[in-house]
Coordinates of C-alpha atoms in Angstrom, one line a residue:
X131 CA 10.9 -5.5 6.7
X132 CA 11.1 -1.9 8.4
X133 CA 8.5 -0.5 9.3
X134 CA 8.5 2.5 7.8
X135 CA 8.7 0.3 3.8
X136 CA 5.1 -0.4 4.4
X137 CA 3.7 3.0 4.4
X138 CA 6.2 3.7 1.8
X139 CA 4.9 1.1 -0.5
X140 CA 1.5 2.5 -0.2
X141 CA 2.8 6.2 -1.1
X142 CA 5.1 5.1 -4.2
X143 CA 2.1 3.6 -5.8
X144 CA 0.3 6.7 -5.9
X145 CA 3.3 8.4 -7.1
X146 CA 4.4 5.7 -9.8
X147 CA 0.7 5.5 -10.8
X148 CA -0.3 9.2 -11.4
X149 CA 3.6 9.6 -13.5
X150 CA 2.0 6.7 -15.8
X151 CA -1.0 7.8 -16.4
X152 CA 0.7 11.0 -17.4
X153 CA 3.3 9.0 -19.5
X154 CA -0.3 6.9 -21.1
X155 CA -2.1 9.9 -21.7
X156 CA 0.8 12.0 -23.5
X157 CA 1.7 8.9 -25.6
X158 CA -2.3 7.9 -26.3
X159 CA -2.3 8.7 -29.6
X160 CA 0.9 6.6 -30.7
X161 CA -0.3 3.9 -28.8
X162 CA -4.0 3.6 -30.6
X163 CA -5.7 4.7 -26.9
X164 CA -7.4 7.3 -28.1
X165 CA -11.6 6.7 -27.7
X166 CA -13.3 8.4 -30.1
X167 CA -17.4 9.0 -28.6
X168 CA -19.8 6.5 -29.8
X169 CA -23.6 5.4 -28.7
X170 CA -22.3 4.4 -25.2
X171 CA -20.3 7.4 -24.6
X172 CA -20.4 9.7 -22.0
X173 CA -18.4 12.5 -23.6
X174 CA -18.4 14.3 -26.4
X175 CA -14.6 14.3 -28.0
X176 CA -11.9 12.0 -28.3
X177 CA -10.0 11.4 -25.1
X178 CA -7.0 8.9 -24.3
X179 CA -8.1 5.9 -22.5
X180 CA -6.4 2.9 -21.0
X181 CA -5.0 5.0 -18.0
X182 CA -6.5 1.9 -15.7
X183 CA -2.9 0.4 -17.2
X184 CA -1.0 2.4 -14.8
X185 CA -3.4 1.8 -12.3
X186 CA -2.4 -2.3 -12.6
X187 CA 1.0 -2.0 -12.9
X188 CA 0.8 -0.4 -9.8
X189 CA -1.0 -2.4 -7.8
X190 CA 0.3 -5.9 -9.1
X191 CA 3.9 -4.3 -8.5
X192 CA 2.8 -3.2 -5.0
X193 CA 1.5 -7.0 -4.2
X194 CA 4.8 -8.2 -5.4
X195 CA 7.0 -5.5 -3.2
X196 CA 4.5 -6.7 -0.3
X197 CA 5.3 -10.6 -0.4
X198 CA 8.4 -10.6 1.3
X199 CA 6.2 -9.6 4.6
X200 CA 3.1 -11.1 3.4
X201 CA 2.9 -14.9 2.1
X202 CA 3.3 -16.3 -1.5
X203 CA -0.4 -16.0 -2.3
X204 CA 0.5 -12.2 -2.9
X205 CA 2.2 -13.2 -5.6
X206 CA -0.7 -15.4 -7.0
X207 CA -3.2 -12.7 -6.7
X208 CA -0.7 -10.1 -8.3
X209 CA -0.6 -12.4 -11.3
X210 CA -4.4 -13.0 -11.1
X211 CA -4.7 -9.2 -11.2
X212 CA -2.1 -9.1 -14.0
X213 CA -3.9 -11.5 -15.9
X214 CA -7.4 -9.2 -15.7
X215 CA -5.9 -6.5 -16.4
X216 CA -4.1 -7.5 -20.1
X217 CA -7.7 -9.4 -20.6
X218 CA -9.3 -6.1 -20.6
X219 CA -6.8 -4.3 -22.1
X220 CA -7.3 -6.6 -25.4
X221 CA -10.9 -5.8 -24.8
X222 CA -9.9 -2.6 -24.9
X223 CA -8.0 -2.7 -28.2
X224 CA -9.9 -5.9 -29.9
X225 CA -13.6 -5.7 -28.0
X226 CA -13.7 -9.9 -27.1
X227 CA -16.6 -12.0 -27.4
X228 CA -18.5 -11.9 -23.9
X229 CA -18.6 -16.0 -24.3
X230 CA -14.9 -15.4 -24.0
X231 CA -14.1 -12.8 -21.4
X232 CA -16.7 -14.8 -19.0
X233 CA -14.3 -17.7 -19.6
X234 CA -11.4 -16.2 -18.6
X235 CA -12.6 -14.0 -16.1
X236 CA -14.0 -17.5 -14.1
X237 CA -10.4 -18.8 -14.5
X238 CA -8.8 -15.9 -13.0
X239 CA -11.6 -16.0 -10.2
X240 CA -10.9 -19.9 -9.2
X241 CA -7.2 -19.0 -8.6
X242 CA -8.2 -16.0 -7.2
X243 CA -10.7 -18.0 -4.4
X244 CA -7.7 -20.7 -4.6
X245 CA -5.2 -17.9 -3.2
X246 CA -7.5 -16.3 -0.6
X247 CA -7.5 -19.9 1.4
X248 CA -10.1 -21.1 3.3
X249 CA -13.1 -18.8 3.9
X250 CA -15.9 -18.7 7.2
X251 CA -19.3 -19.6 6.2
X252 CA -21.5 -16.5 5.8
X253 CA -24.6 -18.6 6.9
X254 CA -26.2 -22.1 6.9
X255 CA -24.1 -25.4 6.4
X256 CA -25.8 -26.0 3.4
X257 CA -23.8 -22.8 2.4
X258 CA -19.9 -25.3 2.7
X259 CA -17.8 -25.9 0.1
X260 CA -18.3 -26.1 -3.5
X261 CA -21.9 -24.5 -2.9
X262 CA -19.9 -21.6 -1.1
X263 CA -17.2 -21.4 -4.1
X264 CA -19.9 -21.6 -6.7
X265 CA -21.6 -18.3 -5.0
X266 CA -18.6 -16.3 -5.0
X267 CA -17.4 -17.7 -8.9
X268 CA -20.9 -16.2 -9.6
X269 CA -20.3 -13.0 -7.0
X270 CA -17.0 -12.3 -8.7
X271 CA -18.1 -12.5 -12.1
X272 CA -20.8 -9.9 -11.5
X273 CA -18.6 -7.7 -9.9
X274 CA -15.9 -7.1 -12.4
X275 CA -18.7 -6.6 -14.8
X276 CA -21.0 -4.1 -12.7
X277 CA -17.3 -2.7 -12.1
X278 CA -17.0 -2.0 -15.6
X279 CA -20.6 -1.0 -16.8
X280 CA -20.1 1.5 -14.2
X281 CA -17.6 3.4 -15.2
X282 CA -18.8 5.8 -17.5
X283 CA -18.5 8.8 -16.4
X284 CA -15.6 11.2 -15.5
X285 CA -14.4 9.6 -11.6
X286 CA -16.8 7.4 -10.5
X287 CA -15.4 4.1 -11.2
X288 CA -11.8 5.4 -9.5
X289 CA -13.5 7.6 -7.2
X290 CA -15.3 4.6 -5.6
X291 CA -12.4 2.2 -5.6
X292 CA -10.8 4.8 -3.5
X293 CA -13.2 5.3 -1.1
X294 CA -14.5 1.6 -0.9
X295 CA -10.9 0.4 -0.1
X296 CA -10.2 3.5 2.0
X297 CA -13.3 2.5 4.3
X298 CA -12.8 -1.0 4.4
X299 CA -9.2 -0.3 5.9
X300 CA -10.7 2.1 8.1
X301 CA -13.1 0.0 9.1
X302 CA -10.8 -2.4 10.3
X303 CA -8.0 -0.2 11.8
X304 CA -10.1 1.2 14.2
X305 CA -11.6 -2.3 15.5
X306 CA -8.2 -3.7 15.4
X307 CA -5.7 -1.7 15.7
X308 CA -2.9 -4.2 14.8
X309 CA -4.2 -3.9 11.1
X310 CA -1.3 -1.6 10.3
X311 CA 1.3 -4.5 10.8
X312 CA -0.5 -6.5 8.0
X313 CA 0.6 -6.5 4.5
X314 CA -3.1 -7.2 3.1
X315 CA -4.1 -3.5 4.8
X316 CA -1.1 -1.9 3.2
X317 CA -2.0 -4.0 -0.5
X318 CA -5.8 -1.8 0.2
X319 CA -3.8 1.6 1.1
X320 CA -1.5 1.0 -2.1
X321 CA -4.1 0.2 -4.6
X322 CA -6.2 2.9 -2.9
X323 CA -3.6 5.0 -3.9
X324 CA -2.5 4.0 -7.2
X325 CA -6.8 5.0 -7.6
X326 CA -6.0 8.0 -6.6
X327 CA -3.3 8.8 -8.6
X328 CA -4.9 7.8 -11.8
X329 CA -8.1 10.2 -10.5
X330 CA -5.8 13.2 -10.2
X331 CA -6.1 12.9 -14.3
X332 CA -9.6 11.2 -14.2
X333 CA -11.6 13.9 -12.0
X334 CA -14.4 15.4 -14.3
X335 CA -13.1 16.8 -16.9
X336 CA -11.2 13.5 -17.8
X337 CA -8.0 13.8 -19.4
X338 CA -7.4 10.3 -19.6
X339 CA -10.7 7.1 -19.5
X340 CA -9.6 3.7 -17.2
X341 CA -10.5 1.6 -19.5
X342 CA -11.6 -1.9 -18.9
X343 CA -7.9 -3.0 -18.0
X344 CA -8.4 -0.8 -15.2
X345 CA -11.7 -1.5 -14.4
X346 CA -10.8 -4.9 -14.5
X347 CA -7.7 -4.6 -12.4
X348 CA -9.9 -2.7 -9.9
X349 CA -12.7 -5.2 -9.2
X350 CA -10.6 -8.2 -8.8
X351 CA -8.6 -5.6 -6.2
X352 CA -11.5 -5.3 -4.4
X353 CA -12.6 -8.9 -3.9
X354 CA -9.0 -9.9 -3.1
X355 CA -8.8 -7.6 -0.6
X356 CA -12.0 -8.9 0.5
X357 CA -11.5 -12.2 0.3
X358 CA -8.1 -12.4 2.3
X359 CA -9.3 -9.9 5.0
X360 CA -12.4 -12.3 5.2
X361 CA -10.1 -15.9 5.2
X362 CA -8.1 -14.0 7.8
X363 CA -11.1 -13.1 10.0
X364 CA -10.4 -9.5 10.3
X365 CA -13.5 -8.4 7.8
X366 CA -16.8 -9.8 7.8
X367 CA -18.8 -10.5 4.5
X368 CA -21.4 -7.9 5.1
X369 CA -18.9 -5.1 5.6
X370 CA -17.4 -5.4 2.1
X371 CA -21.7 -5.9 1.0
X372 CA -22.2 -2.3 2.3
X373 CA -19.3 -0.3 0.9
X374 CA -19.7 -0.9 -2.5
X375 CA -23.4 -0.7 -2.5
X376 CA -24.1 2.7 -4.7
X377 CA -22.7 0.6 -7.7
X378 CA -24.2 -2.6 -6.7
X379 CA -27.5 -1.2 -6.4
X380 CA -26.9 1.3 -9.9
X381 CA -26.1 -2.0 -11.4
X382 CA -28.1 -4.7 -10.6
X383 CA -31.4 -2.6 -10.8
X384 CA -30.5 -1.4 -14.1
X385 CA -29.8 -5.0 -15.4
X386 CA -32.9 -6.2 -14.3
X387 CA -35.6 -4.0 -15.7
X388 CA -33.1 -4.2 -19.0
X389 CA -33.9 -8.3 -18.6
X390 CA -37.3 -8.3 -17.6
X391 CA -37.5 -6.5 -21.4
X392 CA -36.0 -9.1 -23.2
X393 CA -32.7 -6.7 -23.9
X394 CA -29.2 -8.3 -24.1
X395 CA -27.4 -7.6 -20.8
X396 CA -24.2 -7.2 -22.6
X397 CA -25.8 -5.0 -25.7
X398 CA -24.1 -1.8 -24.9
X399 CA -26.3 1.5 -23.7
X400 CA -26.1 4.2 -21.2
X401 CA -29.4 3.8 -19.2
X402 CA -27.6 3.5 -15.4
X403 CA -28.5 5.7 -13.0
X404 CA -25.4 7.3 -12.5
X405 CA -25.8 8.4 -16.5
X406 CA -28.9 9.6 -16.8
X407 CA -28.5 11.9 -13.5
X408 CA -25.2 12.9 -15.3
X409 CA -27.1 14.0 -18.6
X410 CA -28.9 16.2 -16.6
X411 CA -26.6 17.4 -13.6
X412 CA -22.9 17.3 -15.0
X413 CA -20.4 14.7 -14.4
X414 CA -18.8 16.3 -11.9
X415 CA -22.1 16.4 -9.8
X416 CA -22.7 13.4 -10.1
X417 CA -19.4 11.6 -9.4
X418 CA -19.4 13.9 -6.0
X419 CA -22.8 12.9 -4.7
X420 CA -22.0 8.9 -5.2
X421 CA -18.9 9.4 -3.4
X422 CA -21.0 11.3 -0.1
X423 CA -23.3 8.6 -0.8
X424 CA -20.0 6.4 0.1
X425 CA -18.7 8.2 3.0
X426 CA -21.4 9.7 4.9
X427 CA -23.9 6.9 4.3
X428 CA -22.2 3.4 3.7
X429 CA -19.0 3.9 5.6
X430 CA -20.8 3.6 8.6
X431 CA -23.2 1.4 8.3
X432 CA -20.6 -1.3 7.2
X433 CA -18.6 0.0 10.4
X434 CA -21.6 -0.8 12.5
X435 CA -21.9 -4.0 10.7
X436 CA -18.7 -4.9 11.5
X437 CA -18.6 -4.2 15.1
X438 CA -22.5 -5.3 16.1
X439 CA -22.3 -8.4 14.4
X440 CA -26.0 -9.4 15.0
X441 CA -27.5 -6.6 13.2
X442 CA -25.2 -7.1 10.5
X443 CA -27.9 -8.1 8.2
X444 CA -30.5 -5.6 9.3
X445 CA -27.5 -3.0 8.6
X446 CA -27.1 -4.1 5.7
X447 CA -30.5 -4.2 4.3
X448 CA -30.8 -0.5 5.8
X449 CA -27.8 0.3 3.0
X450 CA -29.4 -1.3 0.0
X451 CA -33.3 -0.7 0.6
X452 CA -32.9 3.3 -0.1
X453 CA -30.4 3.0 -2.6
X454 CA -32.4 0.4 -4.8
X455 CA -35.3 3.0 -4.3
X456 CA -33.2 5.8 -5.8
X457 CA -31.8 3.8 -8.4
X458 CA -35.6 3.2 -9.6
X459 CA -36.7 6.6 -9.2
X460 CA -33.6 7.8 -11.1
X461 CA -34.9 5.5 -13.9
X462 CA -32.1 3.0 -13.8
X463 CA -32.5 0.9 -16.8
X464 CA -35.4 3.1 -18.1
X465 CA -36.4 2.1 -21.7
X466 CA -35.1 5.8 -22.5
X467 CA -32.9 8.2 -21.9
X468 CA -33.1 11.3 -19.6
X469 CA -32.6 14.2 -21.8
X470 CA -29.3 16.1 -21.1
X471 CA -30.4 19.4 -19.3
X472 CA -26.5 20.2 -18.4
X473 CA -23.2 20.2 -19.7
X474 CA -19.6 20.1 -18.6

């Protein structure tokens, strides 16, 4: 392939994706994507959503274009990511039974790990095989869903797929410099910018919501990326711990004062930290300061965990201790609501 069709790849996706997302959000209304607010809701008047649709296409089409150069498994994971995707878009349209979106969200992640190929172990022996595969089922399953409890407000759930891609191919471009001959770094820069091309539509005020087929589509993007740079040896695990931390951290503290409560985790509610500072400071804040939380704080401290392997851990435990902290004291998962004290 010339050389010059890789970078190309990556720069079509942004265009293709930002023209459909247009295309979704003018024909939203024929289409039945139209969100009208609710109890969960963020905003305050009907909106098209589904936009994340334009943000699959993209990316699936991208790992297709990409398999010439890359292997078959491309193709595997572009139907895994396919297969998300239309799973959350009937979410979207038909709102599943959570017994059945786990289902078939563990399907798609064993052929998901089953593409990636064989990975390192990230620590003891005991840690081998169907252990190892059993922790990442159980990793991967949280992720999509953090991914999409997370996006709730205007930006931030594209927002940080941009930047969390964006660092990871940073991250290993300038400790390998060779990166930019490999298809699996041009698959990050394409689905970074088929992101960013949705985002353009997304940024506070939203025109157009992701959706969970885009949420969806997003996750698994992120742990294949992950997985194959990790199988390939040119990521460690703690690089791709660190980047996404803000949300992990939003998350995961959230869902465990909700449980240590007795509250469904799935029961639907707006009690993250990301939208109670929102209530109070604007989406627009809000989605900025997790994204400088991205780049000036977790960028490099996944950079340094990359390249000082033996304070990788230590690094990353720097990342999560003050962002679990703020999550708290932002009353993630608070048994109320902060009061809105801004609006948009």
């Amino acid at each position: 392939m010339p050389p010059l069709l890789l970078p190309s790849i990556a720069l079509s996706a942004g265009i293709i994706s930002v023209l459909l997302t247009i295309w979704l959000e003018r024909h939203a209304q024929r289409l039945g994507l139209v969100q009208a607010p609710n109890h969960r809701s963020s905003h305050t008047k009907p909106t098209a959503r589904g936009g994340g649709l334009a943000v699959a296409v993209t990316i699936v089409a991208a790992a297709i274009a990409l398999s010439p150069v890359g292997s078959p498994r491309l193709l595997c994971i572009a139907a895994c990511i396919a297969a998300i995707a239309l799973l959350g878009f009937a979410d979207d349209l038909k709102d599943l039974s959570a017994r059945l979106r786990f289902a078939a969200q563990a399907v798609i992640l064993v052929a998901l790990l089953w593409a990636a190929g064989p990975l390192p172990l990230p620590g003891p022996d005991w840690l081998a095989g169907p252990i190892l595969l059993l922790l990442l089922l159980l990793v991967g399953l949280w992720w999509i869903n953090l991914f999409n409890f997370m996006d709730g407000i205007d930006g931030i759930a594209a927002s940080q797929a941009v930047l969390v891609i964006l660092g990871a191919m940073l991250v290993w471009s300038l400790g390998k410099p060779e990166a930019i001959s490999q298809p699996t770094f041009w698959l990050g820069c394409s689905a970074a910018a088929a992101s960013l091309g949705f985002l353009l539509r997304n940024w506070p005020p939203a025109r157009i919501f992701m959706g969970d087929s885009g949420s969806n589509a997003l996750a698994l993007t992120v742990m294949a990326l992950a997985l194959l740079s990790i199988s390939a040896g040119e990521l460690g695990y703690n690089c791709w711990l660190i980047l996404p931390a803000v949300f992990v951290s939003d998350a995961t503290v959230t869902l465990l004062r909700r449980l240590s409560r007795g509250e469904r985790p799935w029961q639907a509610h707006r009690r993250h930290a990301y939208q109670q500072l929102a209530r109070r400071y604007g989406h627009a804040r809000v989605t900025t300061a997790y994204c400088i939380i991205t780049i000036g704080w977790l960028t490099p401290l996944a950079a340094a965990a990359e390249w000082f392997p033996p304070w990788q851990w230590q690094l990353t435990l720097t990342a999560y201790l003050p962002l679990v902290l703020g999550a708290w004291l932002c009353n993630a998962g608070a048994r109320t609501e902060t009061p809105a004290g801004a609006t948009e």
